[in-house]
JSON list of C-alpha atoms in Angstrom, two decimals:
[
{"chain": "A", "resi": 247, "resn": "MET", "atom": "CA", "xyz": [-4.18, -6.50, 35.07]},
{"chain": "A", "resi": 248, "resn": "GLU", "atom": "CA", "xyz": [-3.79, -5.08, 31.60]},
{"chain": "A", "resi": 249, "resn": "PHE", "atom": "CA", "xyz": [-0.89, -2.75, 32.43]},
{"chain": "A", "resi": 250, "resn": "ILE", "atom": "CA", "xyz": [1.17, -5.73, 33.62]},
{"chain": "A", "resi": 251, "resn": "ARG", "atom": "CA", "xyz": [0.56, -7.47, 30.29]},
{"chain": "A", "resi": 252, "resn": "GLN", "atom": "CA", "xyz": [1.65, -4.33, 28.49]},
{"chain": "A", "resi": 253, "resn": "ILE", "atom": "CA", "xyz": [4.83, -4.08, 30.54]},
{"chain": "A", "resi": 254, "resn": "GLU", "atom": "CA", "xyz": [5.53, -7.74, 29.72]},
{"chain": "A", "resi": 255, "resn": "ARG", "atom": "CA", "xyz": [5.02, -6.93, 26.02]},
{"chain": "A", "resi": 256, "resn": "LEU", "atom": "CA", "xyz": [7.49, -4.08, 26.26]},
{"chain": "A", "resi": 257, "resn": "GLN", "atom": "CA", "xyz": [10.01, -6.38, 27.97]},
{"chain": "A", "resi": 258, "resn": "LEU", "atom": "CA", "xyz": [9.57, -9.02, 25.26]},
{"chain": "A", "resi": 259, "resn": "LEU", "atom": "CA", "xyz": [9.90, -6.36, 22.55]},
{"chain": "A", "resi": 260, "resn": "ASN", "atom": "CA", "xyz": [13.15, -5.18, 24.15]},
{"chain": "A", "resi": 261, "resn": "LYS", "atom": "CA", "xyz": [14.51, -8.74, 24.38]},
{"chain": "A", "resi": 262, "resn": "LEU", "atom": "CA", "xyz": [13.72, -9.53, 20.75]},
{"chain": "A", "resi": 263, "resn": "VAL", "atom": "CA", "xyz": [15.15, -6.24, 19.46]},
{"chain": "A", "resi": 264, "resn": "LYS", "atom": "CA", "xyz": [18.36, -6.67, 21.51]},
{"chain": "A", "resi": 265, "resn": "GLU", "atom": "CA", "xyz": [18.77, -10.19, 20.11]},
{"chain": "A", "resi": 266, "resn": "GLN", "atom": "CA", "xyz": [17.85, -8.96, 16.60]},
{"chain": "A", "resi": 267, "resn": "ARG", "atom": "CA", "xyz": [15.21, -11.63, 16.14]},
{"chain": "A", "resi": 268, "resn": "THR", "atom": "CA", "xyz": [11.94, -9.72, 15.86]},
{"chain": "A", "resi": 269, "resn": "GLY", "atom": "CA", "xyz": [11.19, -10.83, 12.32]},
{"chain": "A", "resi": 270, "resn": "LYS", "atom": "CA", "xyz": [8.97, -8.70, 10.11]},
{"chain": "A", "resi": 271, "resn": "PRO", "atom": "CA", "xyz": [6.58, -6.21, 11.75]},
{"chain": "A", "resi": 272, "resn": "GLU", "atom": "CA", "xyz": [3.60, -8.53, 11.24]},
{"chain": "A", "resi": 273, "resn": "GLU", "atom": "CA", "xyz": [5.46, -11.41, 12.93]},
{"chain": "A", "resi": 274, "resn": "LEU", "atom": "CA", "xyz": [6.54, -9.23, 15.84]},
{"chain": "A", "resi": 275, "resn": "ALA", "atom": "CA", "xyz": [3.03, -7.89, 16.36]},
{"chain": "A", "resi": 276, "resn": "LYS", "atom": "CA", "xyz": [1.69, -11.44, 16.42]},
{"chain": "A", "resi": 277, "resn": "ARG", "atom": "CA", "xyz": [4.32, -12.53, 18.98]},
{"chain": "A", "resi": 278, "resn": "LEU", "atom": "CA", "xyz": [3.40, -9.57, 21.17]},
{"chain": "A", "resi": 279, "resn": "GLY", "atom": "CA", "xyz": [-0.32, -10.30, 20.82]},
{"chain": "A", "resi": 280, "resn": "ILE", "atom": "CA", "xyz": [-1.12, -6.89, 19.36]},
{"chain": "A", "resi": 281, "resn": "SER", "atom": "CA", "xyz": [-2.05, -5.42, 16.00]},
{"chain": "A", "resi": 282, "resn": "ARG", "atom": "CA", "xyz": [0.56, -4.08, 13.60]},
{"chain": "A", "resi": 283, "resn": "ALA", "atom": "CA", "xyz": [-0.87, -0.58, 14.16]},
{"chain": "A", "resi": 284, "resn": "LYS", "atom": "CA", "xyz": [-0.45, -0.93, 17.94]},
{"chain": "A", "resi": 285, "resn": "LEU", "atom": "CA", "xyz": [3.13, -2.10, 17.39]},
{"chain": "A", "resi": 286, "resn": "TYR", "atom": "CA", "xyz": [3.90, 1.06, 15.44]},
{"chain": "A", "resi": 287, "resn": "LEU", "atom": "CA", "xyz": [2.29, 3.17, 18.19]},
{"chain": "A", "resi": 288, "resn": "MET", "atom": "CA", "xyz": [4.62, 1.50, 20.71]},
{"chain": "A", "resi": 289, "resn": "LEU", "atom": "CA", "xyz": [7.64, 2.10, 18.47]},
{"chain": "A", "resi": 290, "resn": "ASP", "atom": "CA", "xyz": [6.64, 5.74, 17.96]},
{"chain": "A", "resi": 291, "resn": "GLU", "atom": "CA", "xyz": [6.38, 6.26, 21.69]},
{"chain": "A", "resi": 292, "resn": "LEU", "atom": "CA", "xyz": [9.82, 4.74, 22.19]},
{"chain": "A", "resi": 293, "resn": "ARG", "atom": "CA", "xyz": [11.14, 7.18, 19.57]},
{"chain": "A", "resi": 294, "resn": "ASP", "atom": "CA", "xyz": [9.42, 10.04, 21.42]},
{"chain": "A", "resi": 295, "resn": "GLU", "atom": "CA", "xyz": [11.38, 8.98, 24.52]},
{"chain": "A", "resi": 296, "resn": "GLY", "atom": "CA", "xyz": [14.65, 9.20, 22.57]},
{"chain": "A", "resi": 297, "resn": "VAL", "atom": "CA", "xyz": [15.10, 5.55, 21.65]},
{"chain": "A", "resi": 298, "resn": "GLU", "atom": "CA", "xyz": [16.18, 5.30, 18.02]},
{"chain": "A", "resi": 299, "resn": "ILE", "atom": "CA", "xyz": [14.80, 2.08, 16.56]},
{"chain": "A", "resi": 300, "resn": "ARG", "atom": "CA", "xyz": [14.51, 1.01, 12.93]},
{"chain": "A", "resi": 301, "resn": "PHE", "atom": "CA", "xyz": [13.85, -2.09, 10.86]},
{"chain": "A", "resi": 302, "resn": "SER", "atom": "CA", "xyz": [16.92, -3.68, 9.28]},
{"chain": "A", "resi": 303, "resn": "LYS", "atom": "CA", "xyz": [16.27, -5.65, 6.11]},
{"chain": "A", "resi": 304, "resn": "ARG", "atom": "CA", "xyz": [19.72, -7.19, 6.45]},
{"chain": "A", "resi": 305, "resn": "SER", "atom": "CA", "xyz": [18.98, -8.82, 9.81]},
{"chain": "A", "resi": 306, "resn": "ASN", "atom": "CA", "xyz": [15.21, -9.02, 9.22]},
{"chain": "A", "resi": 307, "resn": "SER", "atom": "CA", "xyz": [14.71, -7.42, 12.62]},
{"chain": "A", "resi": 308, "resn": "PHE", "atom": "CA", "xyz": [14.15, -4.14, 14.38]},
{"chain": "A", "resi": 309, "resn": "VAL", "atom": "CA", "xyz": [17.41, -2.83, 15.84]},
{"chain": "A", "resi": 310, "resn": "TYR", "atom": "CA", "xyz": [18.40, -0.14, 18.31]},
{"chain": "A", "resi": 311, "resn": "GLU", "atom": "CA", "xyz": [20.46, 2.66, 16.80]},
{"chain": "A", "resi": 312, "resn": "ASN", "atom": "CA", "xyz": [21.54, 4.70, 19.83]},
{"chain": "A", "resi": 313, "resn": "CYS", "atom": "CA", "xyz": [21.39, 2.31, 22.76]},
{"chain": "A", "resi": 314, "resn": "GLU", "atom": "CA", "xyz": [21.79, -1.29, 23.81]},
{"chain": "A", "resi": 315, "resn": "GLY", "atom": "CA", "xyz": [18.29, -1.72, 25.17]},
{"chain": "A", "resi": 316, "resn": "ILE", "atom": "CA", "xyz": [15.69, -0.25, 27.47]},
{"chain": "A", "resi": 317, "resn": "SER", "atom": "CA", "xyz": [14.70, -0.79, 31.09]},
{"chain": "A", "resi": 318, "resn": "VAL", "atom": "CA", "xyz": [11.15, -0.42, 32.29]},
{"chain": "A", "resi": 319, "resn": "ILE", "atom": "CA", "xyz": [10.85, 0.90, 35.82]},
{"chain": "A", "resi": 320, "resn": "PHE", "atom": "CA", "xyz": [7.39, 0.63, 37.35]},
{"chain": "A", "resi": 321, "resn": "SER", "atom": "CA", "xyz": [6.21, 1.31, 40.87]},
{"chain": "A", "resi": 322, "resn": "MET", "atom": "CA", "xyz": [2.89, 1.47, 42.68]},
{"chain": "A", "resi": 323, "resn": "LYS", "atom": "CA", "xyz": [2.13, 3.42, 45.80]},
{"chain": "A", "resi": 324, "resn": "VAL", "atom": "CA", "xyz": [-0.91, 3.69, 48.06]},
{"chain": "A", "resi": 325, "resn": "LEU", "atom": "CA", "xyz": [-1.71, 7.39, 48.31]},
{"chain": "A", "resi": 326, "resn": "GLU", "atom": "CA", "xyz": [-2.31, 9.21, 51.55]},
{"chain": "A", "resi": 327, "resn": "ALA", "atom": "CA", "xyz": [-5.38, 11.45, 51.76]},
{"chain": "A", "resi": 328, "resn": "SER", "atom": "CA", "xyz": [-3.17, 14.56, 51.48]},
{"chain": "A", "resi": 329, "resn": "GLU", "atom": "CA", "xyz": [-1.51, 13.18, 48.31]},
{"chain": "A", "resi": 330, "resn": "ILE", "atom": "CA", "xyz": [-4.85, 12.59, 46.62]},
{"chain": "A", "resi": 331, "resn": "ARG", "atom": "CA", "xyz": [-5.38, 16.36, 46.55]},
{"chain": "A", "resi": 332, "resn": "SER", "atom": "CA", "xyz": [-2.28, 16.74, 44.34]},
{"chain": "A", "resi": 333, "resn": "ILE", "atom": "CA", "xyz": [-3.78, 14.59, 41.59]},
{"chain": "A", "resi": 334, "resn": "SER", "atom": "CA", "xyz": [-5.40, 16.38, 38.68]},
{"chain": "A", "resi": 335, "resn": "ALA", "atom": "CA", "xyz": [-7.31, 14.67, 35.87]},
{"chain": "A", "resi": 336, "resn": "GLY", "atom": "CA", "xyz": [-5.78, 11.29, 36.70]},
{"chain": "A", "resi": 337, "resn": "LYS", "atom": "CA", "xyz": [-2.17, 12.51, 36.50]},
{"chain": "A", "resi": 338, "resn": "ILE", "atom": "CA", "xyz": [0.13, 13.36, 39.36]},
{"chain": "A", "resi": 339, "resn": "LEU", "atom": "CA", "xyz": [1.23, 16.97, 39.13]},
{"chain": "A", "resi": 340, "resn": "ASN", "atom": "CA", "xyz": [4.94, 17.62, 38.52]},
{"chain": "A", "resi": 341, "resn": "SER", "atom": "CA", "xyz": [5.40, 14.11, 37.15]},
{"chain": "A", "resi": 342, "resn": "SER", "atom": "CA", "xyz": [6.49, 12.76, 33.78]},
{"chain": "A", "resi": 343, "resn": "SER", "atom": "CA", "xyz": [3.76, 12.29, 31.21]},
{"chain": "A", "resi": 344, "resn": "ALA", "atom": "CA", "xyz": [1.82, 9.06, 31.29]},
{"chain": "A", "resi": 345, "resn": "SER", "atom": "CA", "xyz": [2.49, 6.40, 28.71]},
{"chain": "A", "resi": 346, "resn": "LYS", "atom": "CA", "xyz": [0.14, 6.09, 25.77]},
{"chain": "A", "resi": 347, "resn": "PHE", "atom": "CA", "xyz": [0.65, 2.37, 25.35]},
{"chain": "A", "resi": 348, "resn": "LEU", "atom": "CA", "xyz": [0.26, 1.64, 29.06]},
{"chain": "A", "resi": 349, "resn": "ASP", "atom": "CA", "xyz": [-3.23, 3.14, 29.06]},
{"chain": "A", "resi": 350, "resn": "GLY", "atom": "CA", "xyz": [-2.32, 6.06, 31.29]},
{"chain": "A", "resi": 351, "resn": "SER", "atom": "CA", "xyz": [-0.36, 4.17, 33.95]},
{"chain": "A", "resi": 352, "resn": "ILE", "atom": "CA", "xyz": [2.59, 6.21, 35.12]},
{"chain": "A", "resi": 353, "resn": "PHE", "atom": "CA", "xyz": [6.00, 4.62, 34.66]},
{"chain": "A", "resi": 354, "resn": "SER", "atom": "CA", "xyz": [9.43, 5.68, 33.56]},
{"chain": "A", "resi": 355, "resn": "LEU", "atom": "CA", "xyz": [11.52, 4.39, 30.71]},
{"chain": "A", "resi": 356, "resn": "ARG", "atom": "CA", "xyz": [15.30, 4.44, 30.63]},
{"chain": "A", "resi": 357, "resn": "TYR", "atom": "CA", "xyz": [17.43, 3.36, 27.74]},
{"chain": "A", "resi": 358, "resn": "ASP", "atom": "CA", "xyz": [20.87, 1.89, 28.14]},
{"chain": "A", "resi": 359, "resn": "ARG", "atom": "CA", "xyz": [23.48, 3.78, 26.17]},
{"chain": "A", "resi": 360, "resn": "PRO", "atom": "CA", "xyz": [26.43, 1.86, 24.74]},
{"chain": "A", "resi": 361, "resn": "ALA", "atom": "CA", "xyz": [29.51, 1.91, 26.96]},
{"chain": "A", "resi": 362, "resn": "LYS", "atom": "CA", "xyz": [32.05, 4.52, 25.92]},
{"chain": "A", "resi": 363, "resn": "ARG", "atom": "CA", "xyz": [35.18, 3.04, 24.46]},
{"chain": "A", "resi": 364, "resn": "ASN", "atom": "CA", "xyz": [38.56, 4.25, 25.65]},
{"chain": "A", "resi": 365, "resn": "ALA", "atom": "CA", "xyz": [40.81, 5.62, 22.94]},
{"chain": "A", "resi": 366, "resn": "SER", "atom": "CA", "xyz": [44.09, 3.74, 22.79]}
]
């Protein structure tokens, strides 16, 4: 299933960014098995979700600016006949927008904010 591969790519991307060992964009794209253009589409979508990510020349890696990482939450459900009526154009009504890089599969993305430090 392609969407599972894409979730695995997102998990690997998250791991490499957290560890600051992505390498240059071309290297990261190759490790993820995607084109450089697709990598930038993924990064743009993460930015659209509020995840600030940039390339650091100093560490030769992409880094998170406003969080410590992301969590991908995915679920599947068999729909009842009555629920099928609430689907319009392949999207469930009153739901978050579908992911561009997961080819329309519905999932949610949560980013982990840094822990607040207590002032001493």
